C-alpha cells in the first residue's frame, strides 16, 4: 500500500475544463520508459506546462502551490486513452488526491482507485458548477459518498464501487485480498485445467 | 435464459462471484506482458517475495520502446539509455520467472497484439489481459480481452486473477454490404464517430452483423482494437469458420482441433440474448473515413466537409489541427505517412497499402514509413515482395514494433507536421509534441504518400493491381 487511506478531502479545486483529456496529455508517452513509479509529477501535463526548451510557462499548473489544490476537476470523459498507470502516478506525485468529472474513463478510473487518487463521477449540474467556480474549497466525503460545494452550490451524492471505497478508506490492499482467495483459485485451476 | 457471447465467456472464468460488497474474482487465461507497463509490477512481486503463479499462462515480448532501425554496424540504437534499460529489465524479469519471451532472437517477436494471435495463444473463449489498452484487439477471436494498469499486472502475475465487476453489454450491428474501397478501419472509425469517444465507457462491445461475419481476422482485429477509442475496454466478434481457419496449425492451437472448434461455436450469442444497449449502422452508409480533430471520435468521411465544432474543446482541436470547419479535408498537405501499429500492421494491411503504392512514388518531401507488426509479418511481406514495392516507391521499410503509434522509441513527427497514420490515436502530441495526426486506413495512408495530400483512396482503387499477382 503506497498511499494514505482516504476518508474525506477538503481542498481548493484546480479546473482543467477541456473535454476528453486523454492520458497522452496527462503524461506523454516519451516519459514512460521509467522503471519506477516515482517522480512523474513534474511531467504531469508536461506539454501543457513547458515550452519546447523545457522552460515552465504560465499554465495554471505552474502557478499554484500544488498541496493547496488536491482536487482536480476535469472536463467530460477525463482520462480516456491508454492503460498507463503512469497517469495517476503523475497526478498523485503532483499532489492531487481526487479527480472530479461528469465522466471518467474506465481504465483510468480503475488505476486511480489503486493509487489513492479518488475518481468522482458527478452529475452534470454539479460538474458545471465546479467548472464555473474554479479554485473554490470543496469537500469530498467518501464516508457519505457526497460532494459538498460552498456558496450554496449544494450537496451531491456520487456512486463508487463498495469494495473500492472500502479499500480506499481502510487502506486494504487488493493483492492481499486476492491472496486470501488462493484456495478458490487453486480449485478453479484444478477444475478448468 | 439466452446469453450473450460476453456472458458465456465471463461465466466460464468466475472464480468467486461478485456481490454487493465485492467485485468478481475473474480467472485470466493469458497474460501478455511488455517492457513499458510491467517493471513496477515485478518490483512489487520482489518486495513481497511472491512468485509468478502461472508463468505458463504468461507471454512476453518487447515492442513499445524498441528501435525500428538497425544501423550500419548491425546495432539497434535505442532512443535513450533508459529505454534500453527498460527492455533489458523486461528480459531479466521474464528470465528470472521462467516466462516465455519473444525477444530479439525470436521469429515471433512483434507488437504484443499482433504476436498473440500469430502464436495461436489468443483463442476463442479465453480471458486475456495485458498492460495495454489495445488488448481489446484479441476480442476478434471471441475472447474477453482488455487492458489493465500496472497494479493489476502485478495481481495477475501473483494470482492469475483480477477483481472486476461485470460490465454492461452493447451490441453494434452493421449489416449490409460495404462499398468498394471501404475497409475495416473505416467501419470502426464510423462506429466511434457514431457512439462517441466515451460512448462505450462501462460497456463490453459485441460487433454483430453481416459486415463482421464477412470480415477477415485481420479486419476483425482492426475493429476490436479500436473499441477502447470509444471508451469500451473490450470488443468481441463471435468465433466462426474464419476464426478457426486462422488459428489452425498455429503454435498453441489445441491438439484436438475439431472438438475445440465445436466448443468455440457454442460461444456465439443465443438468439434473443439481451444487451444493455444496441446500435445499428448500415454498411452502405460507410465511406472511407479520416479523423479531423484530436480524438478518434472526431472522424468524418474523407469526401465530406469538415464539421462545425460542437464545443470549445472541438474548436481547440480544429485550431490544433489547423483545419477549418466547412472546408474540404481532402487536399490537406501531408508531411509524413505511418503505416503500422497494432491497428493496421498485418498482412492484409500491408498488401492493401502495397497495391496502392505499387509502381508509384512517394511525393518528394513526404516521409513514409512502413512498420510491420511482427517478425512473422515482416518475413511474409518480404516473401511476397511487398518491401520492394514500398522501397521502390521511396517509403522506408522498418523493423517490427509500435513505432510512431506511441512515438516513445524515437520514431516521431516534428512539431506542426501532418501525419496520416494507420494507428489508433490522434491525441494532441501523441506522435510527437505538436504533431498533427490524421487516422486513416492503410489505403488512405498509402494514397496520401503518393499524392502528397490527403486523397480519397478510391481514386487509386482501379489503378493498382494485386502486387502478389504482379510479382
Short mmCIF file of N, CA and C in Angstrom, two decimals, chain A residues 7-168:
data_model
loop_
_atom_site.label_atom_id
_atom_site.label_comp_id
_atom_site.label_asym_id
_atom_site.label_seq_id
_atom_site.Cartn_x
_atom_site.Cartn_y
_atom_site.Cartn_z
N UNK A 7 -10.61 9.36 3.83
CA UNK A 7 -11.96 9.41 4.39
C UNK A 7 -12.71 10.59 3.78
N UNK A 8 -12.10 11.73 3.89
CA UNK A 8 -12.64 12.86 3.14
C UNK A 8 -11.53 13.83 2.78
N UNK A 9 -11.80 14.59 1.74
CA UNK A 9 -10.81 15.54 1.23
C UNK A 9 -11.49 16.91 1.14
N UNK A 10 -10.88 17.89 1.76
CA UNK A 10 -11.36 19.26 1.61
C UNK A 10 -10.20 20.07 1.03
N UNK A 11 -10.43 20.64 -0.12
CA UNK A 11 -9.35 21.35 -0.79
C UNK A 11 -9.91 22.29 -1.85
N UNK A 12 -9.08 23.21 -2.27
CA UNK A 12 -9.41 24.01 -3.44
C UNK A 12 -9.37 23.13 -4.67
N UNK A 13 -10.10 23.55 -5.70
CA UNK A 13 -10.09 22.77 -6.94
C UNK A 13 -9.22 23.44 -7.99
N UNK A 14 -8.53 22.62 -8.74
CA UNK A 14 -7.83 23.10 -9.92
C UNK A 14 -8.65 22.60 -11.11
N UNK A 15 -9.09 23.52 -11.95
CA UNK A 15 -10.03 23.16 -13.02
C UNK A 15 -9.34 23.14 -14.38
N UNK A 16 -9.44 22.00 -15.03
CA UNK A 16 -8.98 21.87 -16.42
C UNK A 16 -10.24 21.50 -17.23
N UNK A 17 -10.89 22.48 -17.82
CA UNK A 17 -12.26 22.28 -18.32
C UNK A 17 -12.39 21.49 -19.62
N UNK A 18 -11.31 21.29 -20.35
CA UNK A 18 -11.43 20.65 -21.66
C UNK A 18 -12.07 19.27 -21.53
N UNK A 19 -12.93 18.94 -22.48
CA UNK A 19 -13.49 17.58 -22.53
C UNK A 19 -12.44 16.63 -23.09
N UNK A 20 -12.60 15.35 -22.75
CA UNK A 20 -11.77 14.28 -23.33
C UNK A 20 -10.27 14.49 -23.10
N UNK A 21 -9.89 14.89 -21.90
CA UNK A 21 -8.46 14.99 -21.60
C UNK A 21 -7.91 13.57 -21.53
N UNK A 22 -7.01 13.26 -22.46
CA UNK A 22 -6.55 11.88 -22.61
C UNK A 22 -5.25 11.65 -21.87
N UNK A 23 -4.89 10.37 -21.77
CA UNK A 23 -3.71 10.01 -20.98
C UNK A 23 -2.42 10.53 -21.61
N UNK A 24 -2.42 10.78 -22.92
CA UNK A 24 -1.22 11.36 -23.53
C UNK A 24 -1.02 12.81 -23.10
N UNK A 25 -2.11 13.50 -22.73
CA UNK A 25 -1.97 14.85 -22.20
C UNK A 25 -1.49 14.76 -20.75
N UNK A 26 -2.05 13.82 -19.99
CA UNK A 26 -1.71 13.70 -18.57
C UNK A 26 -0.23 13.34 -18.40
N UNK A 27 0.23 12.39 -19.22
CA UNK A 27 1.65 12.04 -19.18
C UNK A 27 2.07 11.53 -20.57
N UNK A 28 2.78 12.35 -21.32
CA UNK A 28 3.16 11.93 -22.68
C UNK A 28 4.01 10.65 -22.68
N UNK A 29 3.84 9.88 -23.75
CA UNK A 29 4.44 8.53 -23.80
C UNK A 29 5.95 8.53 -23.67
N UNK A 30 6.60 9.62 -24.08
CA UNK A 30 8.07 9.58 -24.02
C UNK A 30 8.60 9.53 -22.59
N UNK A 31 7.71 9.76 -21.60
CA UNK A 31 8.15 9.65 -20.20
C UNK A 31 7.82 8.28 -19.60
N UNK A 32 7.41 7.35 -20.46
CA UNK A 32 7.00 6.04 -19.94
C UNK A 32 8.14 5.02 -19.91
N UNK A 33 9.35 5.45 -20.19
CA UNK A 33 10.45 4.47 -20.16
C UNK A 33 10.99 4.26 -18.75
N UNK A 34 10.35 4.89 -17.77
CA UNK A 34 10.81 4.72 -16.39
C UNK A 34 10.54 3.29 -15.90
N UNK A 35 11.31 2.87 -14.92
CA UNK A 35 11.09 1.54 -14.37
C UNK A 35 10.66 1.60 -12.89
N UNK A 36 10.46 2.82 -12.40
CA UNK A 36 9.87 3.01 -11.07
C UNK A 36 8.65 3.89 -11.24
N UNK A 37 7.91 4.12 -10.13
CA UNK A 37 6.69 4.92 -10.26
C UNK A 37 6.86 6.32 -9.66
N UNK A 38 8.07 6.64 -9.24
CA UNK A 38 8.25 7.91 -8.53
C UNK A 38 8.62 9.06 -9.46
N UNK A 39 8.34 10.25 -8.98
CA UNK A 39 8.88 11.46 -9.59
C UNK A 39 8.24 11.89 -10.89
N UNK A 40 7.06 11.35 -11.22
CA UNK A 40 6.44 11.71 -12.51
C UNK A 40 5.63 13.01 -12.44
N UNK A 41 5.45 13.54 -11.22
CA UNK A 41 4.63 14.75 -11.04
C UNK A 41 5.13 15.91 -11.87
N UNK A 42 6.43 16.02 -12.02
CA UNK A 42 6.95 17.16 -12.78
C UNK A 42 6.61 17.05 -14.26
N UNK A 43 6.23 15.84 -14.70
CA UNK A 43 5.84 15.67 -16.11
C UNK A 43 4.32 15.60 -16.29
N UNK A 44 3.56 15.74 -15.20
CA UNK A 44 2.10 15.75 -15.35
C UNK A 44 1.72 16.91 -16.27
N UNK A 45 0.97 16.61 -17.30
CA UNK A 45 0.58 17.62 -18.32
C UNK A 45 1.80 18.33 -18.88
N UNK A 46 2.85 17.58 -19.06
CA UNK A 46 4.13 18.16 -19.47
C UNK A 46 4.02 19.15 -20.63
N UNK A 47 3.33 18.73 -21.70
CA UNK A 47 3.34 19.55 -22.90
C UNK A 47 2.42 20.76 -22.80
N UNK A 48 1.61 20.80 -21.74
CA UNK A 48 0.81 21.99 -21.48
C UNK A 48 1.61 23.00 -20.65
N UNK A 49 2.55 22.50 -19.87
CA UNK A 49 3.20 23.32 -18.84
C UNK A 49 4.57 23.85 -19.20
N UNK A 50 5.20 23.21 -20.19
CA UNK A 50 6.57 23.60 -20.50
C UNK A 50 6.70 24.00 -21.97
N UNK A 51 7.55 24.97 -22.23
CA UNK A 51 7.87 25.33 -23.60
C UNK A 51 8.76 24.23 -24.19
N UNK A 52 9.00 24.34 -25.49
CA UNK A 52 9.79 23.32 -26.18
C UNK A 52 11.17 23.11 -25.53
N UNK A 53 11.72 24.19 -24.99
CA UNK A 53 13.06 24.05 -24.38
C UNK A 53 12.99 23.64 -22.91
N UNK A 54 11.79 23.30 -22.44
CA UNK A 54 11.65 22.81 -21.07
C UNK A 54 11.38 23.90 -20.03
N UNK A 55 11.29 25.14 -20.48
CA UNK A 55 11.00 26.24 -19.54
C UNK A 55 9.53 26.20 -19.13
N UNK A 56 9.26 26.28 -17.81
CA UNK A 56 7.85 26.30 -17.39
C UNK A 56 7.16 27.56 -17.93
N UNK A 57 5.96 27.40 -18.46
CA UNK A 57 5.20 28.56 -18.96
C UNK A 57 4.24 29.04 -17.87
N UNK A 58 3.26 29.87 -18.24
CA UNK A 58 2.39 30.43 -17.21
C UNK A 58 1.12 29.61 -17.01
N UNK A 59 1.14 28.33 -17.39
CA UNK A 59 -0.03 27.46 -17.18
C UNK A 59 -0.38 27.43 -15.70
N UNK A 60 -1.68 27.35 -15.45
CA UNK A 60 -2.20 27.29 -14.09
C UNK A 60 -1.45 26.28 -13.21
N UNK A 61 -1.12 25.12 -13.81
CA UNK A 61 -0.44 24.08 -13.04
C UNK A 61 0.92 24.53 -12.52
N UNK A 62 1.51 25.51 -13.18
CA UNK A 62 2.80 26.03 -12.72
C UNK A 62 2.64 27.19 -11.75
N UNK A 63 1.43 27.73 -11.67
CA UNK A 63 1.23 28.92 -10.85
C UNK A 63 0.82 28.60 -9.42
N UNK A 64 0.11 27.49 -9.25
CA UNK A 64 -0.44 27.22 -7.91
C UNK A 64 0.55 26.43 -7.06
N UNK A 65 0.37 26.56 -5.77
CA UNK A 65 1.12 25.74 -4.83
C UNK A 65 0.37 24.40 -4.73
N UNK A 66 0.92 23.36 -5.34
CA UNK A 66 0.13 22.14 -5.55
C UNK A 66 -0.49 21.53 -4.28
N UNK A 67 0.16 21.58 -3.11
CA UNK A 67 -0.51 20.98 -1.94
C UNK A 67 -1.84 21.66 -1.58
N UNK A 68 -2.03 22.89 -2.04
CA UNK A 68 -3.29 23.59 -1.75
C UNK A 68 -4.41 23.16 -2.69
N UNK A 69 -4.05 22.49 -3.76
CA UNK A 69 -5.05 22.12 -4.77
C UNK A 69 -5.04 20.60 -4.96
N UNK A 70 -5.74 19.93 -4.09
CA UNK A 70 -5.70 18.46 -4.12
C UNK A 70 -6.80 17.86 -4.98
N UNK A 71 -7.73 18.70 -5.41
CA UNK A 71 -8.85 18.19 -6.21
C UNK A 71 -8.75 18.74 -7.63
N UNK A 72 -8.62 17.82 -8.58
CA UNK A 72 -8.58 18.20 -9.98
C UNK A 72 -9.98 18.04 -10.57
N UNK A 73 -10.50 19.09 -11.17
CA UNK A 73 -11.79 19.00 -11.87
C UNK A 73 -11.49 19.00 -13.35
N UNK A 74 -11.85 17.91 -14.02
CA UNK A 74 -11.57 17.79 -15.44
C UNK A 74 -12.86 17.82 -16.24
N UNK A 75 -12.75 18.14 -17.53
CA UNK A 75 -13.90 18.11 -18.42
C UNK A 75 -14.42 16.70 -18.61
N UNK A 76 -15.56 16.59 -19.29
CA UNK A 76 -16.23 15.31 -19.52
C UNK A 76 -15.27 14.27 -20.13
N UNK A 77 -15.45 13.00 -19.72
CA UNK A 77 -14.65 11.88 -20.24
C UNK A 77 -13.17 12.07 -19.95
N UNK A 78 -12.86 12.37 -18.71
CA UNK A 78 -11.46 12.56 -18.30
C UNK A 78 -10.73 11.22 -18.30
N UNK A 79 -9.48 11.25 -18.77
CA UNK A 79 -8.61 10.06 -18.68
C UNK A 79 -8.80 9.03 -19.76
N UNK A 80 -9.41 9.44 -20.89
CA UNK A 80 -9.58 8.46 -21.96
C UNK A 80 -8.23 8.13 -22.57
N UNK A 81 -8.16 6.98 -23.22
CA UNK A 81 -6.91 6.60 -23.86
C UNK A 81 -6.30 5.36 -23.24
N UNK A 82 -5.04 5.45 -22.92
CA UNK A 82 -4.26 4.24 -22.66
C UNK A 82 -4.42 3.74 -21.23
N UNK A 83 -3.84 2.57 -20.99
CA UNK A 83 -3.93 1.93 -19.67
C UNK A 83 -2.78 2.35 -18.77
N UNK A 84 -1.94 3.27 -19.21
CA UNK A 84 -0.74 3.63 -18.45
C UNK A 84 -1.09 4.09 -17.03
N UNK A 85 -0.59 3.36 -16.05
CA UNK A 85 -0.83 3.74 -14.66
C UNK A 85 0.03 4.96 -14.30
N UNK A 86 0.96 5.26 -15.22
CA UNK A 86 1.78 6.45 -15.05
C UNK A 86 0.90 7.70 -14.94
N UNK A 87 -0.32 7.65 -15.48
CA UNK A 87 -1.20 8.82 -15.43
C UNK A 87 -1.59 9.14 -13.98
N UNK A 88 -2.20 8.20 -13.24
CA UNK A 88 -2.46 8.51 -11.82
C UNK A 88 -1.17 8.68 -11.01
N UNK A 89 -0.11 7.99 -11.36
CA UNK A 89 1.17 8.20 -10.64
C UNK A 89 1.61 9.65 -10.78
N UNK A 90 1.50 10.18 -11.99
CA UNK A 90 1.93 11.57 -12.23
C UNK A 90 1.03 12.54 -11.47
N UNK A 91 -0.27 12.27 -11.48
CA UNK A 91 -1.21 13.18 -10.82
C UNK A 91 -1.04 13.17 -9.30
N UNK A 92 -0.85 11.99 -8.71
CA UNK A 92 -0.68 11.94 -7.26
C UNK A 92 0.67 12.52 -6.87
N UNK A 93 1.69 12.30 -7.69
CA UNK A 93 3.00 12.86 -7.39
C UNK A 93 2.97 14.39 -7.48
N UNK A 94 2.11 14.89 -8.37
CA UNK A 94 1.95 16.35 -8.46
C UNK A 94 1.29 16.88 -7.19
N UNK A 95 0.40 16.07 -6.60
CA UNK A 95 -0.25 16.49 -5.36
C UNK A 95 -1.76 16.30 -5.33
N UNK A 96 -2.32 15.78 -6.43
CA UNK A 96 -3.77 15.57 -6.45
C UNK A 96 -4.14 14.32 -5.66
N UNK A 97 -5.29 14.39 -5.00
CA UNK A 97 -5.81 13.21 -4.29
C UNK A 97 -7.18 12.80 -4.81
N UNK A 98 -7.76 13.65 -5.67
CA UNK A 98 -9.07 13.30 -6.24
C UNK A 98 -9.23 13.94 -7.61
N UNK A 99 -10.01 13.29 -8.46
CA UNK A 99 -10.38 13.84 -9.76
C UNK A 99 -11.91 13.83 -9.84
N UNK A 100 -12.49 14.96 -10.21
CA UNK A 100 -13.94 15.02 -10.39
C UNK A 100 -14.25 15.33 -11.84
N UNK A 101 -15.19 14.57 -12.42
CA UNK A 101 -15.65 14.87 -13.78
C UNK A 101 -17.07 14.33 -13.94
N UNK A 102 -17.69 14.69 -15.04
CA UNK A 102 -19.02 14.14 -15.32
C UNK A 102 -18.91 12.75 -15.94
N UNK A 103 -17.72 12.39 -16.41
CA UNK A 103 -17.44 11.02 -16.86
C UNK A 103 -15.93 10.80 -16.78
N UNK A 104 -15.56 9.62 -16.31
CA UNK A 104 -14.14 9.29 -16.20
C UNK A 104 -13.94 7.93 -16.88
N UNK A 105 -12.93 7.84 -17.72
CA UNK A 105 -12.70 6.61 -18.50
C UNK A 105 -12.42 5.42 -17.58
N UNK A 106 -12.88 4.25 -18.02
CA UNK A 106 -12.84 3.05 -17.17
C UNK A 106 -11.46 2.68 -16.65
N UNK A 107 -10.49 2.58 -17.56
CA UNK A 107 -9.19 2.06 -17.13
C UNK A 107 -8.51 3.07 -16.21
N UNK A 108 -8.59 4.34 -16.58
CA UNK A 108 -8.01 5.38 -15.74
C UNK A 108 -8.65 5.36 -14.36
N UNK A 109 -9.96 5.19 -14.32
CA UNK A 109 -10.67 5.16 -13.04
C UNK A 109 -10.16 4.01 -12.17
N UNK A 110 -10.06 2.84 -12.78
CA UNK A 110 -9.56 1.67 -12.04
C UNK A 110 -8.14 1.88 -11.54
N UNK A 111 -7.30 2.42 -12.39
CA UNK A 111 -5.91 2.68 -11.99
C UNK A 111 -5.84 3.70 -10.85
N UNK A 112 -6.70 4.71 -10.91
CA UNK A 112 -6.69 5.75 -9.89
C UNK A 112 -7.04 5.18 -8.53
N UNK A 113 -8.09 4.33 -8.52
CA UNK A 113 -8.55 3.73 -7.26
C UNK A 113 -7.44 2.93 -6.59
N UNK A 114 -6.54 2.39 -7.39
CA UNK A 114 -5.47 1.56 -6.82
C UNK A 114 -4.27 2.38 -6.38
N UNK A 115 -4.35 3.69 -6.56
CA UNK A 115 -3.22 4.54 -6.22
C UNK A 115 -3.58 5.72 -5.35
N UNK A 116 -4.69 5.59 -4.64
CA UNK A 116 -5.06 6.65 -3.71
C UNK A 116 -5.48 7.94 -4.38
N UNK A 117 -5.92 7.85 -5.62
CA UNK A 117 -6.48 9.01 -6.32
C UNK A 117 -7.96 8.73 -6.49
N UNK A 118 -8.80 9.48 -5.77
CA UNK A 118 -10.23 9.19 -5.73
C UNK A 118 -10.93 9.75 -6.97
N UNK A 119 -11.46 8.87 -7.84
CA UNK A 119 -12.19 9.36 -9.00
C UNK A 119 -13.67 9.54 -8.66
N UNK A 120 -14.17 10.74 -8.88
CA UNK A 120 -15.56 11.04 -8.53
C UNK A 120 -16.32 11.45 -9.79
N UNK A 121 -17.31 10.64 -10.14
CA UNK A 121 -18.16 10.99 -11.28
C UNK A 121 -19.43 11.61 -10.72
N UNK A 122 -19.68 12.84 -11.13
CA UNK A 122 -20.75 13.61 -10.52
C UNK A 122 -21.72 14.09 -11.60
N UNK A 123 -22.94 14.35 -11.18
CA UNK A 123 -23.95 14.73 -12.18
C UNK A 123 -23.60 16.06 -12.85
N UNK A 124 -24.17 16.22 -14.04
CA UNK A 124 -23.76 17.33 -14.92
C UNK A 124 -23.88 18.71 -14.28
N UNK A 125 -24.97 18.95 -13.53
CA UNK A 125 -25.17 20.30 -12.99
C UNK A 125 -24.07 20.63 -11.97
N UNK A 126 -23.73 19.65 -11.14
CA UNK A 126 -22.68 19.88 -10.15
C UNK A 126 -21.33 20.07 -10.85
N UNK A 127 -21.13 19.27 -11.90
CA UNK A 127 -19.90 19.38 -12.68
C UNK A 127 -19.79 20.77 -13.28
N UNK A 128 -20.90 21.24 -13.81
CA UNK A 128 -20.89 22.57 -14.42
C UNK A 128 -20.58 23.64 -13.38
N UNK A 129 -21.16 23.48 -12.18
CA UNK A 129 -20.87 24.43 -11.10
C UNK A 129 -19.37 24.47 -10.82
N UNK A 130 -18.78 23.28 -10.76
CA UNK A 130 -17.34 23.20 -10.46
C UNK A 130 -16.52 23.86 -11.57
N UNK A 131 -16.94 23.63 -12.83
CA UNK A 131 -16.22 24.25 -13.95
C UNK A 131 -16.34 25.78 -13.87
N UNK A 132 -17.50 26.24 -13.41
CA UNK A 132 -17.76 27.68 -13.35
C UNK A 132 -17.13 28.34 -12.13
N UNK A 133 -16.72 27.57 -11.14
CA UNK A 133 -16.19 28.13 -9.90
C UNK A 133 -14.81 27.56 -9.57
N UNK A 134 -13.83 27.83 -10.41
CA UNK A 134 -12.51 27.25 -10.15
C UNK A 134 -11.91 27.80 -8.85
N UNK A 135 -11.17 26.93 -8.19
CA UNK A 135 -10.43 27.38 -7.02
C UNK A 135 -11.22 27.44 -5.73
N UNK A 136 -12.51 27.06 -5.79
CA UNK A 136 -13.30 27.06 -4.55
C UNK A 136 -12.92 25.87 -3.67
N UNK A 137 -13.14 26.03 -2.38
CA UNK A 137 -12.83 24.92 -1.47
C UNK A 137 -14.03 23.97 -1.42
N UNK A 138 -13.78 22.74 -1.81
CA UNK A 138 -14.83 21.73 -1.96
C UNK A 138 -14.50 20.55 -1.05
N UNK A 139 -15.54 19.91 -0.54
CA UNK A 139 -15.30 18.71 0.27
C UNK A 139 -15.84 17.47 -0.44
N UNK A 140 -14.99 16.47 -0.52
CA UNK A 140 -15.44 15.15 -0.99
C UNK A 140 -15.47 14.26 0.23
N UNK A 141 -16.67 13.82 0.57
CA UNK A 141 -16.84 12.99 1.76
C UNK A 141 -17.03 11.55 1.30
N UNK A 142 -16.00 10.75 1.45
CA UNK A 142 -16.06 9.37 0.95
C UNK A 142 -16.94 8.51 1.86
N UNK A 143 -17.02 8.89 3.13
CA UNK A 143 -17.85 8.14 4.06
C UNK A 143 -19.33 8.24 3.65
N UNK A 144 -19.76 9.44 3.34
CA UNK A 144 -21.16 9.66 2.95
C UNK A 144 -21.36 9.60 1.44
N UNK A 145 -20.28 9.46 0.69
CA UNK A 145 -20.34 9.48 -0.77
C UNK A 145 -21.04 10.74 -1.27
N UNK A 146 -20.57 11.86 -0.80
CA UNK A 146 -21.14 13.11 -1.30
C UNK A 146 -20.07 14.17 -1.48
N UNK A 147 -20.38 15.07 -2.41
CA UNK A 147 -19.51 16.22 -2.66
C UNK A 147 -20.27 17.45 -2.16
N UNK A 148 -19.60 18.22 -1.31
CA UNK A 148 -20.25 19.43 -0.78
C UNK A 148 -19.59 20.66 -1.39
N UNK A 149 -20.44 21.45 -2.05
CA UNK A 149 -19.95 22.65 -2.71
C UNK A 149 -20.22 23.85 -1.82
N UNK A 150 -19.34 24.83 -1.80
CA UNK A 150 -19.57 26.01 -0.97
C UNK A 150 -20.54 26.97 -1.67
N UNK A 151 -20.79 28.10 -1.01
CA UNK A 151 -21.57 29.19 -1.61
C UNK A 151 -22.92 28.72 -2.16
N UNK A 152 -23.63 27.95 -1.39
CA UNK A 152 -24.94 27.43 -1.80
C UNK A 152 -24.90 26.62 -3.09
N UNK A 153 -23.72 26.08 -3.38
CA UNK A 153 -23.58 25.24 -4.58
C UNK A 153 -24.32 23.93 -4.41
N UNK A 154 -24.53 23.54 -3.17
CA UNK A 154 -25.31 22.33 -2.91
C UNK A 154 -24.46 21.13 -2.54
N UNK A 155 -25.17 20.04 -2.24
CA UNK A 155 -24.53 18.78 -1.88
C UNK A 155 -24.99 17.72 -2.86
N UNK A 156 -24.06 16.99 -3.39
CA UNK A 156 -24.39 15.99 -4.42
C UNK A 156 -23.81 14.64 -4.02
N UNK A 157 -24.62 13.60 -4.18
CA UNK A 157 -24.08 12.27 -3.89
C UNK A 157 -23.39 11.72 -5.13
N UNK A 158 -22.46 10.82 -4.92
CA UNK A 158 -21.83 10.14 -6.05
C UNK A 158 -21.75 8.65 -5.75
N UNK A 159 -21.60 7.88 -6.82
CA UNK A 159 -21.52 6.43 -6.65
C UNK A 159 -20.08 5.97 -6.77
N UNK A 160 -19.73 5.00 -5.97
CA UNK A 160 -18.42 4.39 -6.08
C UNK A 160 -18.57 2.93 -5.69
N UNK A 161 -17.86 2.09 -6.37
CA UNK A 161 -17.91 0.66 -6.07
C UNK A 161 -17.60 0.43 -4.58
N UNK A 162 -18.45 -0.36 -3.94
CA UNK A 162 -18.35 -0.55 -2.49
C UNK A 162 -16.98 -1.08 -2.06
N UNK A 163 -16.45 -2.00 -2.84
CA UNK A 163 -15.16 -2.61 -2.48
C UNK A 163 -14.03 -1.59 -2.63
N UNK A 164 -14.08 -0.83 -3.72
CA UNK A 164 -13.04 0.18 -3.93
C UNK A 164 -13.07 1.22 -2.81
N UNK A 165 -14.28 1.58 -2.40
CA UNK A 165 -14.43 2.55 -1.32
C UNK A 165 -13.85 2.00 -0.02
N UNK A 166 -14.18 0.76 0.24
CA UNK A 166 -13.66 0.08 1.44
C UNK A 166 -12.13 0.07 1.42
N UNK A 167 -11.56 -0.28 0.26
CA UNK A 167 -10.10 -0.35 0.15
C UNK A 167 -9.47 1.03 0.37
N UNK A 168 -10.09 2.06 -0.20
CA UNK A 168 -9.55 3.42 -0.06
C UNK A 168 -9.64 3.89 1.39
#
